[in-house]
Coordinates of N, CA and C and ligand atoms in Angstrom, one line a residue:
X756 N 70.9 74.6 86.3 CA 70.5 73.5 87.1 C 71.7 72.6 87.4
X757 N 72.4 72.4 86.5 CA 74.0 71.7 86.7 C 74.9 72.9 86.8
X758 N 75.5 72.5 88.3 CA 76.2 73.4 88.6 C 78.0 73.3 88.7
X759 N 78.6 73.5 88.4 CA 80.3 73.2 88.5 C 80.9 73.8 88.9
X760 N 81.1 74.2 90.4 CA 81.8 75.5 90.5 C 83.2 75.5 90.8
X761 N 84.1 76.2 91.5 CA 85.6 76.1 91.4 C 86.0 75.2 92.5
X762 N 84.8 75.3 93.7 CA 84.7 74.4 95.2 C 85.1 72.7 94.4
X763 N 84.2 72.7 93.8 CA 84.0 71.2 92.7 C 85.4 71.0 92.5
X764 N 85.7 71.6 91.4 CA 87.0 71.6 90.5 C 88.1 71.1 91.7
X765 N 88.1 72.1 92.6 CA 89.3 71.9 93.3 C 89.1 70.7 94.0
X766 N 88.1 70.0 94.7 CA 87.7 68.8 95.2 C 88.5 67.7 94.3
X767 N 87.8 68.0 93.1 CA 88.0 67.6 91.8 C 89.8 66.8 91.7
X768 N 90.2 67.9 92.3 CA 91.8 67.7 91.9 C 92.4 67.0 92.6
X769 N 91.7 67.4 94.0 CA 92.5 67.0 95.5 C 91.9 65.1 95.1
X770 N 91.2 64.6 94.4 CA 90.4 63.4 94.3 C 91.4 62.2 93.4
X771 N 91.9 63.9 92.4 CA 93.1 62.9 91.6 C 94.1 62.7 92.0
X772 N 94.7 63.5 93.2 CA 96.0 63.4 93.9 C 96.0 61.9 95.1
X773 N 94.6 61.7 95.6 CA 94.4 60.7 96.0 C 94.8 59.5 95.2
X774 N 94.0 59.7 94.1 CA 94.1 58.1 93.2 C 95.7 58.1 92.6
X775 N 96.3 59.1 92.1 CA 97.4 59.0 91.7 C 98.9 58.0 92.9
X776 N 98.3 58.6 94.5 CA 98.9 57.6 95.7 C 98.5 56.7 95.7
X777 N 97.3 56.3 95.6 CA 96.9 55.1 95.3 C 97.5 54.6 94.1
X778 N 98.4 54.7 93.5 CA 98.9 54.1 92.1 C 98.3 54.3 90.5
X779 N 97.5 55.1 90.5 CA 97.2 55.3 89.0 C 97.8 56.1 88.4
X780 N 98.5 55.7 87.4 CA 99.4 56.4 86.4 C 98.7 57.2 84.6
X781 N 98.2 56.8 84.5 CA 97.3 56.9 83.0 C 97.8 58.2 83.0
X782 N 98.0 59.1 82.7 CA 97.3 60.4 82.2 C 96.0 60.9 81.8
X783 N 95.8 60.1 80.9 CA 94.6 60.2 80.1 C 93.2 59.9 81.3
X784 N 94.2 58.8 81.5 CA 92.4 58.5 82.9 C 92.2 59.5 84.3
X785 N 93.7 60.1 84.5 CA 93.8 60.9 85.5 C 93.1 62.5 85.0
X786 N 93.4 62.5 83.7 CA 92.5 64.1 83.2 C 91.1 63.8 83.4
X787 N 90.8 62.4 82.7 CA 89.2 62.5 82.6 C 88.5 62.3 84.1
X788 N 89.2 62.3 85.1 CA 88.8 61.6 86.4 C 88.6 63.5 87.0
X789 N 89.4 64.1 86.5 CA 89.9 65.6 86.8 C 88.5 66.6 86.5
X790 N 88.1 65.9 84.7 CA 87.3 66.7 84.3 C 85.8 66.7 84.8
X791 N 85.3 65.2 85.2 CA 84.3 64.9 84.3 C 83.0 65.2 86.5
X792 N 82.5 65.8 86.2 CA 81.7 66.8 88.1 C 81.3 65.1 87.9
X793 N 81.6 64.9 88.7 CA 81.1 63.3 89.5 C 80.2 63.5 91.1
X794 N 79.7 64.8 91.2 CA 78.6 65.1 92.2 C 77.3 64.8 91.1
X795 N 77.7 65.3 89.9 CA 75.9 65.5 89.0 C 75.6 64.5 88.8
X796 N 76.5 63.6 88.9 CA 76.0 61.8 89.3 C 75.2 61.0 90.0
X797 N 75.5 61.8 91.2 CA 75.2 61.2 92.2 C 73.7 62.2 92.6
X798 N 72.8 61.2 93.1 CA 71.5 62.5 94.0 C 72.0 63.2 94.9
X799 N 71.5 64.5 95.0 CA 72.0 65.8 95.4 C 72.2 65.6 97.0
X800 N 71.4 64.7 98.2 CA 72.5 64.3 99.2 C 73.4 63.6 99.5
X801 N 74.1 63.0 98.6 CA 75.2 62.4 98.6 C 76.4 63.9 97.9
X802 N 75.9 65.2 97.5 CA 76.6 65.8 96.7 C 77.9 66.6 97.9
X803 N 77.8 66.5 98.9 CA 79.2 66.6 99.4 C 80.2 65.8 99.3
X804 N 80.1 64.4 99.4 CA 80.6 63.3 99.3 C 81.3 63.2 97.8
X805 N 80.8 64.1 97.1 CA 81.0 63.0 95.6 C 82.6 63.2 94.8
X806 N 83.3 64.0 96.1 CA 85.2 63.9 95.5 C 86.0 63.0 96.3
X807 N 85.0 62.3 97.2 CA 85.8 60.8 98.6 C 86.0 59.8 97.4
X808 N 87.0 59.5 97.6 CA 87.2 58.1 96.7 C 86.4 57.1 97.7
X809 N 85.1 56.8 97.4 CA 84.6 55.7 98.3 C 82.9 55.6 96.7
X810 N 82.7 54.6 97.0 CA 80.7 54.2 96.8 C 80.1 55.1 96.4
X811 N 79.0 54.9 96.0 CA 77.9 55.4 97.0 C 76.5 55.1 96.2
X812 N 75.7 55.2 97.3 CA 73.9 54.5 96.3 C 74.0 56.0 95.5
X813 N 73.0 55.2 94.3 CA 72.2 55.8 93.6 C 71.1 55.2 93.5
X814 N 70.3 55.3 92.2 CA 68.6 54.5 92.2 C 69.2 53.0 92.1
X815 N 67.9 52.4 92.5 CA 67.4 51.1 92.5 C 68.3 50.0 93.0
X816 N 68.5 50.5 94.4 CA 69.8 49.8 95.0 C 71.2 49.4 94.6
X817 N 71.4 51.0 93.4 CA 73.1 49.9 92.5 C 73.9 51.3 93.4
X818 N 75.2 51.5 92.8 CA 76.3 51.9 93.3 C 76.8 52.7 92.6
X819 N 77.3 54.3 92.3 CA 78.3 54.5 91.6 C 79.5 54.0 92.0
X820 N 80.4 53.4 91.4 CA 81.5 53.0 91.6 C 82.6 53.5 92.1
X821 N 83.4 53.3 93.2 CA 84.7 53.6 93.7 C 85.2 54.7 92.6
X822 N 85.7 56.0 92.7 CA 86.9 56.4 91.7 C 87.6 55.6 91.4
X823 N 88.5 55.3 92.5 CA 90.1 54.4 92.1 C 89.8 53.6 91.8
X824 N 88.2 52.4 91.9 CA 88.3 51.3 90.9 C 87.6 51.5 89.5
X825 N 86.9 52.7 88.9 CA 87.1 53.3 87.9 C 88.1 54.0 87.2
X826 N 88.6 54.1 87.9 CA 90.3 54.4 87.3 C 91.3 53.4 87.3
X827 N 91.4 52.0 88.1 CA 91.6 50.6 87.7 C 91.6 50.3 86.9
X828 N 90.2 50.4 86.7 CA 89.9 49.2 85.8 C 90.0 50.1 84.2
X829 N 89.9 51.7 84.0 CA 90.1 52.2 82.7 C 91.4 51.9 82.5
X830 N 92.0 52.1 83.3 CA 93.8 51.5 82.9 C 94.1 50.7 82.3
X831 N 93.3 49.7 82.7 CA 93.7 47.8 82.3 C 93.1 48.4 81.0
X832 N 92.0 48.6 81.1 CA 91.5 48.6 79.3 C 92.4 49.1 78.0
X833 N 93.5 50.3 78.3 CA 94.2 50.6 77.8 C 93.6 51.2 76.3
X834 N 92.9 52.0 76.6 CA 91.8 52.5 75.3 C 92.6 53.7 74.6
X835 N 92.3 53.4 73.8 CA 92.6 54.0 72.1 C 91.4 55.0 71.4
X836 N 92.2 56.1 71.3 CA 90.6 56.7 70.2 C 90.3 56.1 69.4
X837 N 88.7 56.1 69.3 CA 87.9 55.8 68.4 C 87.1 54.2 68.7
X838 N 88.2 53.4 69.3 CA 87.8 52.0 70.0 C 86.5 51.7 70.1
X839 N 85.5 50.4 69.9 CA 84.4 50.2 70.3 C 84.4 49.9 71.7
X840 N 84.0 50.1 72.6 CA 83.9 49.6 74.1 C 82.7 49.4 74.5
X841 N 82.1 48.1 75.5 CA 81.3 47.7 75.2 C 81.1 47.6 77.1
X842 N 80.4 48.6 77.9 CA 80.2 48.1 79.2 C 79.2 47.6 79.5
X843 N 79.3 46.5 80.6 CA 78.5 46.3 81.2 C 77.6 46.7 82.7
X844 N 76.8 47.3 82.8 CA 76.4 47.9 84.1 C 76.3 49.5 84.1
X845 N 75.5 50.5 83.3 CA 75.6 51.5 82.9 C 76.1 52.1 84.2
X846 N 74.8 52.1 85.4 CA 74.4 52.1 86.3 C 73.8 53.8 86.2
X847 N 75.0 54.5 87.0 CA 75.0 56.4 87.1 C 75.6 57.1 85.8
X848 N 76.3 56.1 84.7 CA 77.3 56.6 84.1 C 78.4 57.4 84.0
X849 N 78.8 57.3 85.3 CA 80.0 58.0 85.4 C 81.4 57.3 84.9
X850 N 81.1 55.9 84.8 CA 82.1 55.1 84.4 C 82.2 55.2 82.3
X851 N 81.1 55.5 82.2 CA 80.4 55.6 80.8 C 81.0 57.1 80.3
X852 N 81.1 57.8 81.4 CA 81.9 59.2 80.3 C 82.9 59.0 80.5
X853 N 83.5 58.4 81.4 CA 85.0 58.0 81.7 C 85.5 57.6 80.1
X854 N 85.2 57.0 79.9 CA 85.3 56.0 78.5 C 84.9 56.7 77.6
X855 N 84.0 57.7 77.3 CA 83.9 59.2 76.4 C 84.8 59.2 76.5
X856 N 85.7 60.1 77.4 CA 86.7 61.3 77.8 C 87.6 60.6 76.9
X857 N 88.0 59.3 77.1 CA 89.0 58.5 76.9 C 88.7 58.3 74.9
X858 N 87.6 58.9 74.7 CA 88.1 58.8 73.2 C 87.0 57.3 72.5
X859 N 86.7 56.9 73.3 CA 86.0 55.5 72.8 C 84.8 55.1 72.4
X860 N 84.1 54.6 71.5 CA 82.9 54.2 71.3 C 81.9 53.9 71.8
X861 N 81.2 54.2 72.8 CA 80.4 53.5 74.3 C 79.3 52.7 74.1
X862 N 79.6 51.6 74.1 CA 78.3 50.4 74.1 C 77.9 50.1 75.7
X863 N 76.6 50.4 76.2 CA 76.8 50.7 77.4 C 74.9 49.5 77.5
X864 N 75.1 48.6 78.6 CA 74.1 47.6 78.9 C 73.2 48.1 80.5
X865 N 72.6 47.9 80.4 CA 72.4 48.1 82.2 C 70.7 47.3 82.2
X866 N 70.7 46.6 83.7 CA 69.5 45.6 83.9 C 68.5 46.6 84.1
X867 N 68.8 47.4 84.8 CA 67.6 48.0 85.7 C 66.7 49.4 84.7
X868 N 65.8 49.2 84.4 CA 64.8 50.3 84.0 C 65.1 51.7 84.3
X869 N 65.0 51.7 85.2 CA 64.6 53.1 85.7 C 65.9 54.0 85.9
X870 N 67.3 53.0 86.0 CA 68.7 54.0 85.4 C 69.4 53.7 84.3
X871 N 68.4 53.0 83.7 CA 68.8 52.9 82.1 C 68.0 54.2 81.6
X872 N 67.1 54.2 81.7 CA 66.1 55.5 81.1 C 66.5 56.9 82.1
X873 N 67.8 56.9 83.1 CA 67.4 58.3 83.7 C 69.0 58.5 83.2
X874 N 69.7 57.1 83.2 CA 71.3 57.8 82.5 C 71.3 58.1 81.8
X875 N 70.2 57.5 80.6 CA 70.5 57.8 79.1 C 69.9 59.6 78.9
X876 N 68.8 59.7 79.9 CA 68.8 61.3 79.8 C 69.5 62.5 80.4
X877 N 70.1 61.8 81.1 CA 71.2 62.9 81.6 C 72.5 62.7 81.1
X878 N 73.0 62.2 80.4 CA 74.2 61.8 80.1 C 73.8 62.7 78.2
X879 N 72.7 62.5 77.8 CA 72.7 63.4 76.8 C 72.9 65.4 77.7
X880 N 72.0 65.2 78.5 CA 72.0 66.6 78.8 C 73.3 67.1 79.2
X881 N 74.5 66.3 79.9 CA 75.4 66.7 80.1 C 76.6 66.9 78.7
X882 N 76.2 66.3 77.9 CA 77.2 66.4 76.6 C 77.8 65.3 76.0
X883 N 77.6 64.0 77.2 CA 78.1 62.6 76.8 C 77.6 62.3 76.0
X884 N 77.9 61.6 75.0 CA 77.0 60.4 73.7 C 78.0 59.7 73.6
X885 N 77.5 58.3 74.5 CA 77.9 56.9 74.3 C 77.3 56.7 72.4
X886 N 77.7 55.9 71.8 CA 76.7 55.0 70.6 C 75.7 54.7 70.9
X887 N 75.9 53.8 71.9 CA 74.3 53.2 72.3 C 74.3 52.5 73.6
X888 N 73.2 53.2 74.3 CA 72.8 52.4 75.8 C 71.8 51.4 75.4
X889 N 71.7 50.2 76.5 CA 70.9 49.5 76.2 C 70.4 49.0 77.7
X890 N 69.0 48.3 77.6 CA 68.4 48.1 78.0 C 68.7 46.2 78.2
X891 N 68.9 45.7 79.2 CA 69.2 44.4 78.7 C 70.0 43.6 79.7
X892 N 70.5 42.6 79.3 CA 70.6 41.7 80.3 C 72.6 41.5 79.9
X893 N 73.6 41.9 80.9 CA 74.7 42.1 80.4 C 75.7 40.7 80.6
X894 N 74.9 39.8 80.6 CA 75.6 38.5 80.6 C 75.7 37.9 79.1
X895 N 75.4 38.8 78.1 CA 74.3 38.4 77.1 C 75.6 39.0 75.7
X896 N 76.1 40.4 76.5 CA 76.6 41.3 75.7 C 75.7 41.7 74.5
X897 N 76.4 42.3 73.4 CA 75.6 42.8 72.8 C 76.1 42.3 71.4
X898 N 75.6 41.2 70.9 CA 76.0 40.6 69.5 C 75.6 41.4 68.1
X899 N 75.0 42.1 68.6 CA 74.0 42.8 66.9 C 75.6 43.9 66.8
X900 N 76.2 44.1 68.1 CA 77.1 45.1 67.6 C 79.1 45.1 67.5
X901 N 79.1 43.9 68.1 CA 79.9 42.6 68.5 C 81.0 42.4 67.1
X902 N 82.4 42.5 66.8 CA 83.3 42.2 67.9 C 83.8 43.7 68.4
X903 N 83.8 43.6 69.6 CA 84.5 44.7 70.7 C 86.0 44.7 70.8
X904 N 86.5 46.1 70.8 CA 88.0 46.1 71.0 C 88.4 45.9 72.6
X905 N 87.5 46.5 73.5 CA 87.5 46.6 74.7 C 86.1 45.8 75.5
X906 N 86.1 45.3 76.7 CA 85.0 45.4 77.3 C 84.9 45.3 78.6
X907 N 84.1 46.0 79.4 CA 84.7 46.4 81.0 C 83.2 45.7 81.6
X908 N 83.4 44.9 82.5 CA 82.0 44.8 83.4 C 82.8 45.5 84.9
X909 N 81.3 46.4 85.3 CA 80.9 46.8 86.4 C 80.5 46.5 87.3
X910 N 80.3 45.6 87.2 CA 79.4 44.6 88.6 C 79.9 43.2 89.1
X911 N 80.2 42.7 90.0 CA 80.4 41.4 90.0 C 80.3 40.2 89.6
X912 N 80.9 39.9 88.9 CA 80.5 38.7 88.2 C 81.0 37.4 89.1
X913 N 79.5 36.3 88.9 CA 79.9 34.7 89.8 C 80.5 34.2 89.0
X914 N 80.9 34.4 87.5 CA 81.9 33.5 86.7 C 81.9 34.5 85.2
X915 N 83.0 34.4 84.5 CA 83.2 35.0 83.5 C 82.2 34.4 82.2
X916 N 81.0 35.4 81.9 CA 80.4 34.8 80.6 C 81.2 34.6 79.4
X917 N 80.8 33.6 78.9 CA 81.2 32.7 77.8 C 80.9 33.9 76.7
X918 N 79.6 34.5 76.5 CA 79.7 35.4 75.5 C 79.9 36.2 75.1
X919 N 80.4 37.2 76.7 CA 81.6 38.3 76.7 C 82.6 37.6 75.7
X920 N 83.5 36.7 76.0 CA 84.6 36.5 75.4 C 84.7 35.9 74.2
X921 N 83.5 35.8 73.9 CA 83.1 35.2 72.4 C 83.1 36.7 71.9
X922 N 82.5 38.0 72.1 CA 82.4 39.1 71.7 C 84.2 40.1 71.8
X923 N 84.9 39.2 72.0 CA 85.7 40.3 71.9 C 87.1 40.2 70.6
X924 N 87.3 41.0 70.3 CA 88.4 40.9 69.3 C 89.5 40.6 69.2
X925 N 90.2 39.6 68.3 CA 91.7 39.3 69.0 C 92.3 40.3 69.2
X926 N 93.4 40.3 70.3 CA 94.1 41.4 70.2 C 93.5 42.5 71.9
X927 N 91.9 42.0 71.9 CA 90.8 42.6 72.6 C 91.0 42.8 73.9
X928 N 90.7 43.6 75.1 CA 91.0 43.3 76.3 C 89.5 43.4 77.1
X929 N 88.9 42.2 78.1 CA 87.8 42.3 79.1 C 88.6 42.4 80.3
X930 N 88.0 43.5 80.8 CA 88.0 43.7 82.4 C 87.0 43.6 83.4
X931 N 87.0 42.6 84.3 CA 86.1 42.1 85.0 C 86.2 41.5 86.3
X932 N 85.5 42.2 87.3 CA 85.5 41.4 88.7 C 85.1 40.5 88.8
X933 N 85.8 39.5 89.2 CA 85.3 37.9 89.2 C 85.5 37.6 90.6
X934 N 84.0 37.0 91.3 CA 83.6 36.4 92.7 C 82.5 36.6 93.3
X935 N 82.1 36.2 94.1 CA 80.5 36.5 95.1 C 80.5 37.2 95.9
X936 N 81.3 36.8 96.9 CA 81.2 38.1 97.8 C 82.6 39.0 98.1
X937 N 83.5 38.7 97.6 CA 84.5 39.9 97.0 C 85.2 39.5 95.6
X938 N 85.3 40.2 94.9 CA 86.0 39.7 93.8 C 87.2 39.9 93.1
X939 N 87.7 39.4 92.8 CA 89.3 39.5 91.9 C 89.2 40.7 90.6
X940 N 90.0 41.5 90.3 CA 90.0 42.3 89.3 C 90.2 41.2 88.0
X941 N 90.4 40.7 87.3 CA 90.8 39.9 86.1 C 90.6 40.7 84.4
X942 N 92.1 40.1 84.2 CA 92.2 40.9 82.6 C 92.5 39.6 81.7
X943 N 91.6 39.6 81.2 CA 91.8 38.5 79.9 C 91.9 39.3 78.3
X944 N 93.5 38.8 77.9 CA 93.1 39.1 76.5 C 93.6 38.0 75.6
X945 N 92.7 38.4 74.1 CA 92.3 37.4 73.7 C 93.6 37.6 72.8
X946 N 94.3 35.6 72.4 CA 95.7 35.8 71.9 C 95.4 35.4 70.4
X947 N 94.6 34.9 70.5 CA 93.6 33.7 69.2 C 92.2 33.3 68.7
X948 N 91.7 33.4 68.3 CA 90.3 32.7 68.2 C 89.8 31.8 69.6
X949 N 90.7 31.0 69.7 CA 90.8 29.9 71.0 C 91.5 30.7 72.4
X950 N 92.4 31.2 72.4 CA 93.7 31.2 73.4 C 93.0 32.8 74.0
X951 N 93.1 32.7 75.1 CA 93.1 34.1 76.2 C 94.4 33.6 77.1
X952 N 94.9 34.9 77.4 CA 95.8 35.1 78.9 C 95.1 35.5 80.0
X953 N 95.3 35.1 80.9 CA 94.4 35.5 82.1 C 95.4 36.4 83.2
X954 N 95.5 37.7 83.5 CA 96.0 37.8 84.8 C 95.2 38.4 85.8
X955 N 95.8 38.2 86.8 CA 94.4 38.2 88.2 C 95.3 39.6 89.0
X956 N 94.4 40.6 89.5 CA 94.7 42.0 90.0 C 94.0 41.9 91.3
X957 N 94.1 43.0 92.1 CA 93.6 42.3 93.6 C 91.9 42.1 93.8
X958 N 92.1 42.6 95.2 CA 90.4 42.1 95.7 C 89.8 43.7 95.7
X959 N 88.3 44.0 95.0 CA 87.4 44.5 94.5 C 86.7 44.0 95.5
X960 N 85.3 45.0 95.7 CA 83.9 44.8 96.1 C 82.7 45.5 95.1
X961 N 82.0 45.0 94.3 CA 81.1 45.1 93.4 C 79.7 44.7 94.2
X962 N 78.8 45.6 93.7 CA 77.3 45.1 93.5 C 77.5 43.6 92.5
X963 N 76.5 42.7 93.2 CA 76.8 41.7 91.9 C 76.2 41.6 90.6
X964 N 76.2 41.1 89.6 CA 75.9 41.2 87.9 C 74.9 39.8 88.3
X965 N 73.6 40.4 88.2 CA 72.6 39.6 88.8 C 71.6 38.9 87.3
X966 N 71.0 37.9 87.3 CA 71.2 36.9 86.3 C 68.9 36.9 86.1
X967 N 68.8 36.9 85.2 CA 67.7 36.2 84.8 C 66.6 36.9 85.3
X968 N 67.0 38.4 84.9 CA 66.3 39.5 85.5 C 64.5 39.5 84.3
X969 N 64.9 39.2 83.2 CA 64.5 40.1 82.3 C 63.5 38.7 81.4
Ligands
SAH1918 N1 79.4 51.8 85.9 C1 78.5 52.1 87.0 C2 78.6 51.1 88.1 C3 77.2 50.8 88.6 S1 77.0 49.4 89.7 C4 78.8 53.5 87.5 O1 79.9 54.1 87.2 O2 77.9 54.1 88.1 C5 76.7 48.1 88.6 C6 75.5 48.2 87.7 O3 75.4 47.0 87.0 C7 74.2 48.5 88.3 O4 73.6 49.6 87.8 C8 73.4 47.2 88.0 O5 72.0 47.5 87.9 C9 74.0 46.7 86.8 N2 73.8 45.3 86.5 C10 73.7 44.3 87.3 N3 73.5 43.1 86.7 C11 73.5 43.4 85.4 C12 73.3 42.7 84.2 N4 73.1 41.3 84.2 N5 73.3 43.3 83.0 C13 73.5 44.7 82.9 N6 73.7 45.4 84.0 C14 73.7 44.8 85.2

């Protein structure tokens, strides 16, 4: 039923040669960007499309995300084996094995029903195992499992939650599009209990991280 053929693979590569002009250097993000069939993501007419560094819908009006800003934004995170990581916006999970590949812990939140319950079963059938997906509201993060080494939002945010950065660990890095209708990449890490550094990366277009769903 899942199919990966060599057509894939090579798509596959020509996708990493793209993002690498585009500026991503990782290794590590550029293998897992290499490995991981990013058509079985996507529904099966979007499956020619799925090696364009561009979008694209999936269920319930969300987005798989840009490659090269899933490859952005893994960068900034700078993940470490074993790391707890804690995203926001499951959505397709393609950003969610990204962050497997990469060795990390996957705390993974998403609003919407219906691809919270269809990632979490295809992301088992494909071989991924985040720790735990959740069902939930990702402004909220996830305290019961809280403090985070890493934490990435996927979606737009109208302003940086307070309890993302209450959740993160000194030392910790959040990555997060901040704006309404285009938003800033932003890396805050935390220097202190009190103190974050802020630096601001370019302009992003996200679905937005939509509020008071639940
Ligand atoms: N990481 C995803 C990107 C999906 S788009 C991928 O690689 O495919 C952003 C996702 O954030 C959508 O699935 C949307 O439903 C979800 N989302 C929006 N607001 C949210 C919120 N408040 N909490 C959790 N998830 C949210």
């Amino acid at each position: 039923m899942y199919k990966d053929t060599f057509r894939h693979k090579g798509k596959r590569q020509q996708l990493v040669e793209v993002i690498i002009k585009k500026g991503i250097q990782d290794r590590r993000v550029l293998h897992a960007i290499g490995k991981i069939p990013r058509h079985l993501f996507m529904d099966s007419s979007f499956e020619d499309h799925a090696y364009q560094d561009k979008a694209f819908p999936i269920a319930a009006d969300q987005t798989i995300s840009q490659p090269y800003t899933v490859a952005f934004q893994s960068e900034l995170l700078e993940i470490k084996e074993g790391e707890n990581v804690l995203e926001i916006g499951t959505g397709s999970g393609y950003q969610t094995a990204v962050l497997c590949e990469l060795g990390a812990r996957v705390y993974s939140i998403e609003r919407q029903r219906e691809l919270y319950k269809k990632t979490k079963a295809f992301l088992n059938k494909i071989g991924y195992r985040p720790k735990h997906l959740s069902f939930g509201d990702g402004y909220k993060g996830l305290p019961a499992y809280a403090p985070f080494d890493k934490i990435i939002v996927t979606a737009g945010a109208p302003f940086v939650p307070k309890d993302l950065l209450g959740q993160l660990k000194v030392g910790g890095r959040l990555v997060i599009p901040v704006g309404e209708d285009v938003q800033i990449m932003t890396l805050f890490v935390r220097k202190s209990p009190t103190e974050f550094d802020k630096t601001e990366f370019g302009e992003f277009r996200f679905v937005p991280l939509l509020e008071d769903k639940n």
